Short mmCIF file of C-alpha atoms in Angstrom, two decimals:
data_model
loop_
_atom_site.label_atom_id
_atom_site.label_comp_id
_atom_site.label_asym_id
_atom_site.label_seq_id
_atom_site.Cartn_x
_atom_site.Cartn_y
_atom_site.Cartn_z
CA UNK E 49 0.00 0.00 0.00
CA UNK E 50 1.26 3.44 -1.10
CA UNK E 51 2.16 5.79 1.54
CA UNK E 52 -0.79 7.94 -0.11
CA UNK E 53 -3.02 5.81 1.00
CA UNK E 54 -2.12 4.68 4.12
CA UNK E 55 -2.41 8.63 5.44
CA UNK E 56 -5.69 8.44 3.80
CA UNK E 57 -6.67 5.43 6.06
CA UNK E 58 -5.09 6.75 9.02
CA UNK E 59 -6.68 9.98 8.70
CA UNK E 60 -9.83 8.26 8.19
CA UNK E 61 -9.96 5.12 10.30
CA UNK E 62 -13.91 4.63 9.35
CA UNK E 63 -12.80 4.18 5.52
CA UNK E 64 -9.80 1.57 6.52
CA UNK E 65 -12.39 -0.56 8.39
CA UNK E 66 -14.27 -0.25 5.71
CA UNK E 67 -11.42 -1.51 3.44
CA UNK E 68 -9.91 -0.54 -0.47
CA UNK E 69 -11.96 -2.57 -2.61
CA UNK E 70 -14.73 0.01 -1.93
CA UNK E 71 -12.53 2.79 -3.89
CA UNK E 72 -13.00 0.54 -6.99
CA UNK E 73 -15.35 1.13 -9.34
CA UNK E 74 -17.63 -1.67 -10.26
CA UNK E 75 -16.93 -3.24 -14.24
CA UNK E 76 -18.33 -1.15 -16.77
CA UNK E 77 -19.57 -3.19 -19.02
CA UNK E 78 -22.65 -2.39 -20.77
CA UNK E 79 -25.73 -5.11 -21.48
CA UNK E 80 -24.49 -5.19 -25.29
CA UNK E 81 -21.39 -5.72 -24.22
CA UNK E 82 -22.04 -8.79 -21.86
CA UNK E 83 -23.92 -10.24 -24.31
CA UNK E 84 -20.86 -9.93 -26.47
CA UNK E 85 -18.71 -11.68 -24.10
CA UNK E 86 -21.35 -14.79 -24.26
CA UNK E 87 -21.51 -15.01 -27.38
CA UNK E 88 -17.88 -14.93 -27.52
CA UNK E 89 -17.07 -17.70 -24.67
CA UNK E 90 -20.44 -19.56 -24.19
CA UNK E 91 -21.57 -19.70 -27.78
CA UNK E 92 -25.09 -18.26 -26.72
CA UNK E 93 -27.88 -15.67 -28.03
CA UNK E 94 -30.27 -13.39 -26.37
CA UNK E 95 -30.78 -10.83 -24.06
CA UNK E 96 -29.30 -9.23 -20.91
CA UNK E 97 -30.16 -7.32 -18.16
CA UNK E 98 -28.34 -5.18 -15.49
CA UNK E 99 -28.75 -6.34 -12.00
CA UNK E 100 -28.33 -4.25 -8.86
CA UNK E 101 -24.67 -4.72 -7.30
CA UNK E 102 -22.34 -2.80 -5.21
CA UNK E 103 -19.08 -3.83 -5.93
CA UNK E 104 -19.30 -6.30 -9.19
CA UNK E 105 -21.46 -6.00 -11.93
CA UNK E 106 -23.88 -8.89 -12.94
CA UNK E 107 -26.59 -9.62 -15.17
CA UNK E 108 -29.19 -12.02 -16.08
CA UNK E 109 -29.14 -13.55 -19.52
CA UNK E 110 -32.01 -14.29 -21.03
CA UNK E 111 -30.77 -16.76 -23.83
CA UNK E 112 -32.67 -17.97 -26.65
CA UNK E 113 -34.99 -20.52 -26.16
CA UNK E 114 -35.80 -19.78 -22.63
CA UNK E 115 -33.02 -20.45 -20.31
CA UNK E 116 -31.84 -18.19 -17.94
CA UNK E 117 -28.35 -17.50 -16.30
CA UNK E 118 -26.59 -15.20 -14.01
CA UNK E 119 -23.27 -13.52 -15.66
CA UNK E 120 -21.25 -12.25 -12.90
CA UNK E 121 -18.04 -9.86 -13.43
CA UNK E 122 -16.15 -9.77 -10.82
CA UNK E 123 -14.21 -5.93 -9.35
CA UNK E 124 -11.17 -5.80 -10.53
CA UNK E 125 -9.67 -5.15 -7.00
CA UNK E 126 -11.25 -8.85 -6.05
CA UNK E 127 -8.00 -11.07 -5.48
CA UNK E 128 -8.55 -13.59 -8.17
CA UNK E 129 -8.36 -16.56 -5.58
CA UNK E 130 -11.26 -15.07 -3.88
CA UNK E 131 -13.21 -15.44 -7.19
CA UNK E 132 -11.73 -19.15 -7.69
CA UNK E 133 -13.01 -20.12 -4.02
CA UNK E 134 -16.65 -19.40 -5.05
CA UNK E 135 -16.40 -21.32 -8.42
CA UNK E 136 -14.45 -24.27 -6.43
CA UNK E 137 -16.98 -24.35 -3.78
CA UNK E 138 -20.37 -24.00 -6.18
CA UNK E 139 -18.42 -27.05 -7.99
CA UNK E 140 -17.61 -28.66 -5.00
CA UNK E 141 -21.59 -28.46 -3.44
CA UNK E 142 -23.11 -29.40 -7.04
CA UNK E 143 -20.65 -33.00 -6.12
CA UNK E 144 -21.79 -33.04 -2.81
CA UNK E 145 -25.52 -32.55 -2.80
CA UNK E 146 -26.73 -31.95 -6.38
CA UNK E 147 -30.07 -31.25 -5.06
CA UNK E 148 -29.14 -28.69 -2.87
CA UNK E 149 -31.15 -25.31 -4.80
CA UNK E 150 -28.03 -23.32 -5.42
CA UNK E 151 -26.46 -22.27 -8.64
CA UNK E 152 -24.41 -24.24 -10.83
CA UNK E 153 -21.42 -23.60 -12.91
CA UNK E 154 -21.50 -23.02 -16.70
CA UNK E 155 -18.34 -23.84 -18.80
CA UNK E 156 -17.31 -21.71 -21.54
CA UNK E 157 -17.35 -23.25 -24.88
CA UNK E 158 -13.73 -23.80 -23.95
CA UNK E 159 -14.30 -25.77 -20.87
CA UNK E 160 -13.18 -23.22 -18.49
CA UNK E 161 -15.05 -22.36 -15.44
CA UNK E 162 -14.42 -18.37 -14.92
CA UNK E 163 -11.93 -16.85 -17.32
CA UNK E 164 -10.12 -12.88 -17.21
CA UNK E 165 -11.93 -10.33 -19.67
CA UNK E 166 -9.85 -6.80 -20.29
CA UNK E 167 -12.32 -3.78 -19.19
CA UNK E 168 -13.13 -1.41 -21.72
CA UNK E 169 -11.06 0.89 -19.07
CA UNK E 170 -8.42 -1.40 -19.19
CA UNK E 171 -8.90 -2.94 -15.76
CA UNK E 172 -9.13 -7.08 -15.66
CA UNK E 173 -12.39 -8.72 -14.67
CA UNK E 174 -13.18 -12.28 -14.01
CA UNK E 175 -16.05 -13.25 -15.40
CA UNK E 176 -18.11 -16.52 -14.62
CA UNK E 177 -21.75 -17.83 -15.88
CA UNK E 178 -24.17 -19.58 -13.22
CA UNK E 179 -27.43 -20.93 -13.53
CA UNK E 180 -30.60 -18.70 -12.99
CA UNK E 181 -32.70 -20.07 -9.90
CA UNK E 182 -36.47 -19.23 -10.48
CA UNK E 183 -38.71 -17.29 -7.52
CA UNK E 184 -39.36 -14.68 -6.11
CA UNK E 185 -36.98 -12.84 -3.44
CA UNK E 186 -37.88 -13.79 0.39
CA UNK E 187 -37.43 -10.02 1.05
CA UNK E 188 -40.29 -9.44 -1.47
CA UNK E 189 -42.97 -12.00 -0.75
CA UNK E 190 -44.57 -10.48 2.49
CA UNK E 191 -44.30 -12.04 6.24
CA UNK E 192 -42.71 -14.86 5.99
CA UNK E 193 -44.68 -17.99 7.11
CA UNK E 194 -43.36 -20.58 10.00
CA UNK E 195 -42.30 -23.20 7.52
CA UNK E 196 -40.85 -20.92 4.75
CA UNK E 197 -38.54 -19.90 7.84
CA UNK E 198 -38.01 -23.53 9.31
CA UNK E 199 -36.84 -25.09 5.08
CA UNK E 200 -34.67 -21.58 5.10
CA UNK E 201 -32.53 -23.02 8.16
CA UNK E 202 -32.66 -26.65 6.82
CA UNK E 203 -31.57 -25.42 3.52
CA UNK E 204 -28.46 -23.61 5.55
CA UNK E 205 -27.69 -26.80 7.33
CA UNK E 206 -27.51 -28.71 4.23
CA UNK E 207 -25.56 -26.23 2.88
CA UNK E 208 -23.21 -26.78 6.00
CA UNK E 209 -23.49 -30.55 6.02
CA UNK E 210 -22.45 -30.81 2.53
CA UNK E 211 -19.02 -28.15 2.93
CA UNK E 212 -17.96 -30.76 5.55
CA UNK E 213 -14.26 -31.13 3.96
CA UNK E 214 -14.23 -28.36 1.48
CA UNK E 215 -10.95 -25.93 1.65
CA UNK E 216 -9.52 -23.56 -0.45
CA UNK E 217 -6.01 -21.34 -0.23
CA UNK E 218 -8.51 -18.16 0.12
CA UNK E 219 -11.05 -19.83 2.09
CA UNK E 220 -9.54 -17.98 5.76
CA UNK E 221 -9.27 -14.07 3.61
CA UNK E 222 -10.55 -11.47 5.49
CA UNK E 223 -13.71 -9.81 5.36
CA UNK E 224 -15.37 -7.40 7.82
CA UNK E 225 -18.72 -9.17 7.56
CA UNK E 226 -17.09 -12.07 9.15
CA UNK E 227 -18.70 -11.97 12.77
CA UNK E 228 -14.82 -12.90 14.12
CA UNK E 229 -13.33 -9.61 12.81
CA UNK E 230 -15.93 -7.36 15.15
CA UNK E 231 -13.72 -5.97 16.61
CA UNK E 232 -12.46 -4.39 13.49
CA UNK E 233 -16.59 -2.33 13.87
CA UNK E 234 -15.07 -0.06 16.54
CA UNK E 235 -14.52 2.88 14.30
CA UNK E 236 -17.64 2.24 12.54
CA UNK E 237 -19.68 2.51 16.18
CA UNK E 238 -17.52 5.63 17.32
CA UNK E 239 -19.26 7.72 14.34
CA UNK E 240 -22.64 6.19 14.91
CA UNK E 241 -24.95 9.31 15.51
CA UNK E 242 -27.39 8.33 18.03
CA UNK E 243 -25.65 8.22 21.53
CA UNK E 244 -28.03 5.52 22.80
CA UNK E 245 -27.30 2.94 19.96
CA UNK E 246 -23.71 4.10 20.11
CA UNK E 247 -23.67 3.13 23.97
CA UNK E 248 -25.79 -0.41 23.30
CA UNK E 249 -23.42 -1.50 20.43
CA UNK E 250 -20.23 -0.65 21.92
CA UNK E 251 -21.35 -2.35 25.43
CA UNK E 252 -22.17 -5.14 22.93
CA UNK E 253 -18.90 -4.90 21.29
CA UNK E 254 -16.88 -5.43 24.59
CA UNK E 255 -18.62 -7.75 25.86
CA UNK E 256 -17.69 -9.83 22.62
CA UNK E 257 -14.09 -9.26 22.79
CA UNK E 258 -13.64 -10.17 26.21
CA UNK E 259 -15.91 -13.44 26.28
CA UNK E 260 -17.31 -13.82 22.84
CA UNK E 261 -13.74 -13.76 21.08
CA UNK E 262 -12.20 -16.18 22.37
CA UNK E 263 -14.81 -19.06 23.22
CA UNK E 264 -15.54 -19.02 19.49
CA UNK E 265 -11.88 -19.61 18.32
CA UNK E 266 -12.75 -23.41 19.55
CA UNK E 267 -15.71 -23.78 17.82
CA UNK E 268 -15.86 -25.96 15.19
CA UNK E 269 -14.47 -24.33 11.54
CA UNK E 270 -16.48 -25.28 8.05
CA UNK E 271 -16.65 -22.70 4.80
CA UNK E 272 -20.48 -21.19 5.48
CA UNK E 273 -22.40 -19.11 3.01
CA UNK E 274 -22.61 -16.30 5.77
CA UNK E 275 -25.02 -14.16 4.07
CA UNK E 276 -28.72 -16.26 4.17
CA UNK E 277 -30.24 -12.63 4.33
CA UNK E 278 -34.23 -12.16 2.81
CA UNK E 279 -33.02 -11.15 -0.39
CA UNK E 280 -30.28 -13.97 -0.96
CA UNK E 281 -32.84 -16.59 -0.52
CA UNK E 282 -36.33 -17.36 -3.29
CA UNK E 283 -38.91 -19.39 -2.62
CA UNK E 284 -41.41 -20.69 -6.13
CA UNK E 285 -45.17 -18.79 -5.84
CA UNK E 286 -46.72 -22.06 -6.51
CA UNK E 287 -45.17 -23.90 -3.43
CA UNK E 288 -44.46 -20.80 -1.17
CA UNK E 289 -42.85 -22.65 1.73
CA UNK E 290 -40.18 -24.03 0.05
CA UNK E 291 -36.82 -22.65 -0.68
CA UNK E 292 -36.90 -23.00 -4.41
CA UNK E 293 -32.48 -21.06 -4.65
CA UNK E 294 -29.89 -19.64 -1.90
CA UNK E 295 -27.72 -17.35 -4.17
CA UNK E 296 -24.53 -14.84 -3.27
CA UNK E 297 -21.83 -16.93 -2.22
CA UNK E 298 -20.17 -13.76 -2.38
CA UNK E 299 -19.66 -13.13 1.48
CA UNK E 300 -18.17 -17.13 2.13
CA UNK E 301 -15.61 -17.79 4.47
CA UNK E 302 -13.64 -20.55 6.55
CA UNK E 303 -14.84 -19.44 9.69
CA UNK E 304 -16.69 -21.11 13.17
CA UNK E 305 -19.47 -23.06 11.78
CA UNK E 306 -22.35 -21.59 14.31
CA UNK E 307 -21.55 -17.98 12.20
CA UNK E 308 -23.55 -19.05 9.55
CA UNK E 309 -26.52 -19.62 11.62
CA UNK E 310 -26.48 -17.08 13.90
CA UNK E 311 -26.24 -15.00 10.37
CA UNK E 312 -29.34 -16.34 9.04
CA UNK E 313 -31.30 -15.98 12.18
CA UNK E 314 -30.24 -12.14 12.57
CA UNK E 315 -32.64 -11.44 10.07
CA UNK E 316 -35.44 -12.73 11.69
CA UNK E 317 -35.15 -11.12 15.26
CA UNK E 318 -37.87 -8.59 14.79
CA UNK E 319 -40.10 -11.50 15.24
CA UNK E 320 -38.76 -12.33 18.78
CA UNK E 321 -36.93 -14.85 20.25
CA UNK E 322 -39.65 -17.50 20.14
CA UNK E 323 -39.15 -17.20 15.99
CA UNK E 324 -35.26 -17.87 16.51
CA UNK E 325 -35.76 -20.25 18.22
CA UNK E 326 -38.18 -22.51 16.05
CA UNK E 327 -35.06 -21.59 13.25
CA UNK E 328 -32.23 -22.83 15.30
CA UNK E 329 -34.65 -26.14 15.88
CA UNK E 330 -34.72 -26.88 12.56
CA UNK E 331 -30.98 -26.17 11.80
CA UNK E 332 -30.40 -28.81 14.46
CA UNK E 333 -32.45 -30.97 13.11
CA UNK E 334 -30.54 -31.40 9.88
CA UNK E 335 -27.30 -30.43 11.12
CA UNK E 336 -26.83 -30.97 15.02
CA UNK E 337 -25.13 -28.03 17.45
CA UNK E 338 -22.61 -28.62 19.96
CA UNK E 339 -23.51 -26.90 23.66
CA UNK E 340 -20.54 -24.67 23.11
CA UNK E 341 -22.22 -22.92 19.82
CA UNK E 342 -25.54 -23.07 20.87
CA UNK E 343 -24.18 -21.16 24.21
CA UNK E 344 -22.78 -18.45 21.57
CA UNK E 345 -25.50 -18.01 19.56
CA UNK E 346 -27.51 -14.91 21.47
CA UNK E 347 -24.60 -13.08 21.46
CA UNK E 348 -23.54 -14.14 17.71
CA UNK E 349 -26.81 -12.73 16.15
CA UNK E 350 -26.53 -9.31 18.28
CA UNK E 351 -23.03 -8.97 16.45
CA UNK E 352 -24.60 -9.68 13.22
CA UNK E 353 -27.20 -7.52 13.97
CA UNK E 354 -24.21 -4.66 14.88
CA UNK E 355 -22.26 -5.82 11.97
CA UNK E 356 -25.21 -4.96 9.46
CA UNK E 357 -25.75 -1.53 11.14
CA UNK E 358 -22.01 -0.59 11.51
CA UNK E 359 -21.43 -1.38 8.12
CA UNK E 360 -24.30 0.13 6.16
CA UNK E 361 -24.12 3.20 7.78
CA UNK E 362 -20.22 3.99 7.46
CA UNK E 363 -20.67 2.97 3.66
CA UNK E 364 -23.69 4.56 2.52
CA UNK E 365 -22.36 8.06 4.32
CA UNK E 366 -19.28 7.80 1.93
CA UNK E 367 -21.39 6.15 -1.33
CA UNK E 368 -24.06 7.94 -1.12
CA UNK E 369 -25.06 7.18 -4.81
CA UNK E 370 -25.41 3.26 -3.83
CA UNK E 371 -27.15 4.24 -0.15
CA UNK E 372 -30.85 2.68 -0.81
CA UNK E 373 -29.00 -0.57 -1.98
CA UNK E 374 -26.55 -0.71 0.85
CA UNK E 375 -29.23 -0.04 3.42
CA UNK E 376 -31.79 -2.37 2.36
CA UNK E 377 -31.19 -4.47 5.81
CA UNK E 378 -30.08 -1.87 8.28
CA UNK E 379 -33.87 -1.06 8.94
CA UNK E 380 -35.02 -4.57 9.84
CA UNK E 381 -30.79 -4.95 11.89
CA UNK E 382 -32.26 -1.81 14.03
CA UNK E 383 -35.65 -3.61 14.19
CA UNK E 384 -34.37 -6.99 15.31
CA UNK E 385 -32.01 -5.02 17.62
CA UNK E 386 -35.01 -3.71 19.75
CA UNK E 387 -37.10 -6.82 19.59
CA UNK E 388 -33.97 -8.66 20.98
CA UNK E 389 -31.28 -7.21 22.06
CA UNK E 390 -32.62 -5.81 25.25
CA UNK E 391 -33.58 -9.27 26.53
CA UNK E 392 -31.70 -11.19 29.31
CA UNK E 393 -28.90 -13.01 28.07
CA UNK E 394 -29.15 -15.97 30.02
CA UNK E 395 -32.97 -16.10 28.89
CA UNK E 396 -32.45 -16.20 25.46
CA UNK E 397 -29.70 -19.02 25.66
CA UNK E 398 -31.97 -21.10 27.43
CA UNK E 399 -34.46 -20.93 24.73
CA UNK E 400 -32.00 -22.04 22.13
CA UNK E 401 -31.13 -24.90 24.18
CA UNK E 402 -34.56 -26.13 24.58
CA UNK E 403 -35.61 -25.83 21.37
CA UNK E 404 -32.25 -28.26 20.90
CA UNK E 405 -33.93 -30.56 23.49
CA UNK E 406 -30.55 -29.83 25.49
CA UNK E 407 -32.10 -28.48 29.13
#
């Protein structure tokens, strides 16, 4: 790192927590331009469409005769390796469980599985082709029922169950949205606005590095999707309880295994603990918990729930462009915050462990 930039990050701690990649521009690649590059590679017609994004730039292919995919370019700051750990592990799943409702890898016409394109701007993208999962977005289908909840935690613990001996060379890089790097949020709190939230989160925050921490470096480790958010997730209208795709592998890390369900269940903490709960049953019903994770798990989500807040906030005050995109889940963070955060501790772990039939 230049010694430009590492006065920029010391004068700006918020913006190093935040991390480089953000200063990259997204590919710009126009749709006639991606369809270009499949026709090129993939030996495929018909029509594209820009999807929203804040770092990459991906669309969905319409190709002629019906079939759908998702072409993904990857930012040019993304450490190639980081790219080749999702393509390895969406390989390595499709092997595992074929069934599982997650996307698949297309080959070019030359058999590769991702391949570097030169930017119009002269910048190097890696570009890779996935199947299209039909449904509609959890986020947009209304309250979400009991069992469309319950098949979103089996679907997780599959997900787990089948990444049992998976590894990579990037599968450990670092990423803030990794619930073990919290610590790293303290800047991100400190410019918080609201003094009470500022207080609960930090109180929060210290409470995880001086217990949290280091309990969970002997949890169990497994690669975990560690983003099962309401919009990552699509269910088919004509069976709406079932979890018809779990996209955005985007966020996946080697990291304690409980992460990845403490992530999920963040999301659905302005429904109480009671709705947690039922999740975490069903996880363990597919994939069982150890007493150590399931004693972790309160305080997991609540860092999740921080993580989400700390994060959106610092980046949509310095991309303000992207802010409606980047805060799509800080509403419903500060929601399941309120609804959750405020009860006893010791409560709340109890309830996970009878729901796990372990009182």
């Amino acid at each position: 790192m230049s010694d430009i930039v590492t006065d920029v990050f010391i004068a700006d701690p918020v913006r190093a927590a935040l991390g480089e990649m953000l200063d990259s521009p997204p590919p710009a690649l126009d749709e006639a331009a991606a369809l270009q590059v499949l026709r090129d590679h993939y030996g495929l017609e018909g029509k594209a469409e820009s999807l929203a994004c804040e770092r990459d730039a991906n669309f969905r292919i319409t190709a002629t005769g019906g079939r759908s995919f998702t072409m993904k370019l990857s930012n040019p700051a993304e450490p190639e390796g980081n790219i080749n750990f999702q393509t390895e592990a969406l390989l390595w799943l499709e092997a595992r469980d074929p069934t599982l409702p997650v996307p698949k890898v297309v080959r070019a016409s030359d058999g590769r599985s991702e391949f570097p394109l030169v930017l119009p701007d002269g910048r190097i993208s890696v570009i890779r082709v996935l199947t299209w999962l039909e449904g509609i977005p959890v986020a947009r289908g209304g309250a979400v029922s009991p069992e469309l909840r319950r098949n979103l935690a089996r679907g997780l613990a599959r997900l787990g169950r089948a990444f049992e001996g998976f590894d990579h060379p990037a599968s450990r890089h670092e990423i803030l949205w990794d619930i073990r790097n919290a610590a790293r949020l303290r800047p991100l709190l400190r410019e918080l606005a609201e003094p009470d939230l500022r207080a609960l989160l930090m109180e929060e925050l210290d409470h995880f590095e001086a217990v949290v921490s280091l309990r969970l470096a002997h949890m169990r480790q497994r690669v975990i999707h560690n983003d099962l958010n309401l919009h990552n997730a699509v269910f088919d209208p004509a069976r709406p309880d079932e979890v018809s795709g779990i996209l955005d592998f985007g966020d996946m890390v080697k990291t304690p295994l409980v992460i990845d369900l403490a992530v999920a269940c963040s999301y659905h903490t302005p429904g109480g603990p009671e709705v947690v709960a039922d999740m975490v049953r069903a996880y363990h019903g597919i994939l069982p918990l150890e007493p150590g994770e399931i004693a972790l798990l309160r305080d997991l989500i609540v860092t999740r729930l921080m993580t989400t807040i700390a994060i959106t906030e610092g980046r949509a005050a310095r991309y303000p462009q992207n802010a409606a995109y980047i805060l799509r889940n800080n509403g419903p963070a500060r929601q399941g915050l309120a609804a959750f955060a405020s009860l006893p501790r010791d409560q709340v772990s109890a309830m996970f462990r009878a729901a796990c039939e372990m009182e």
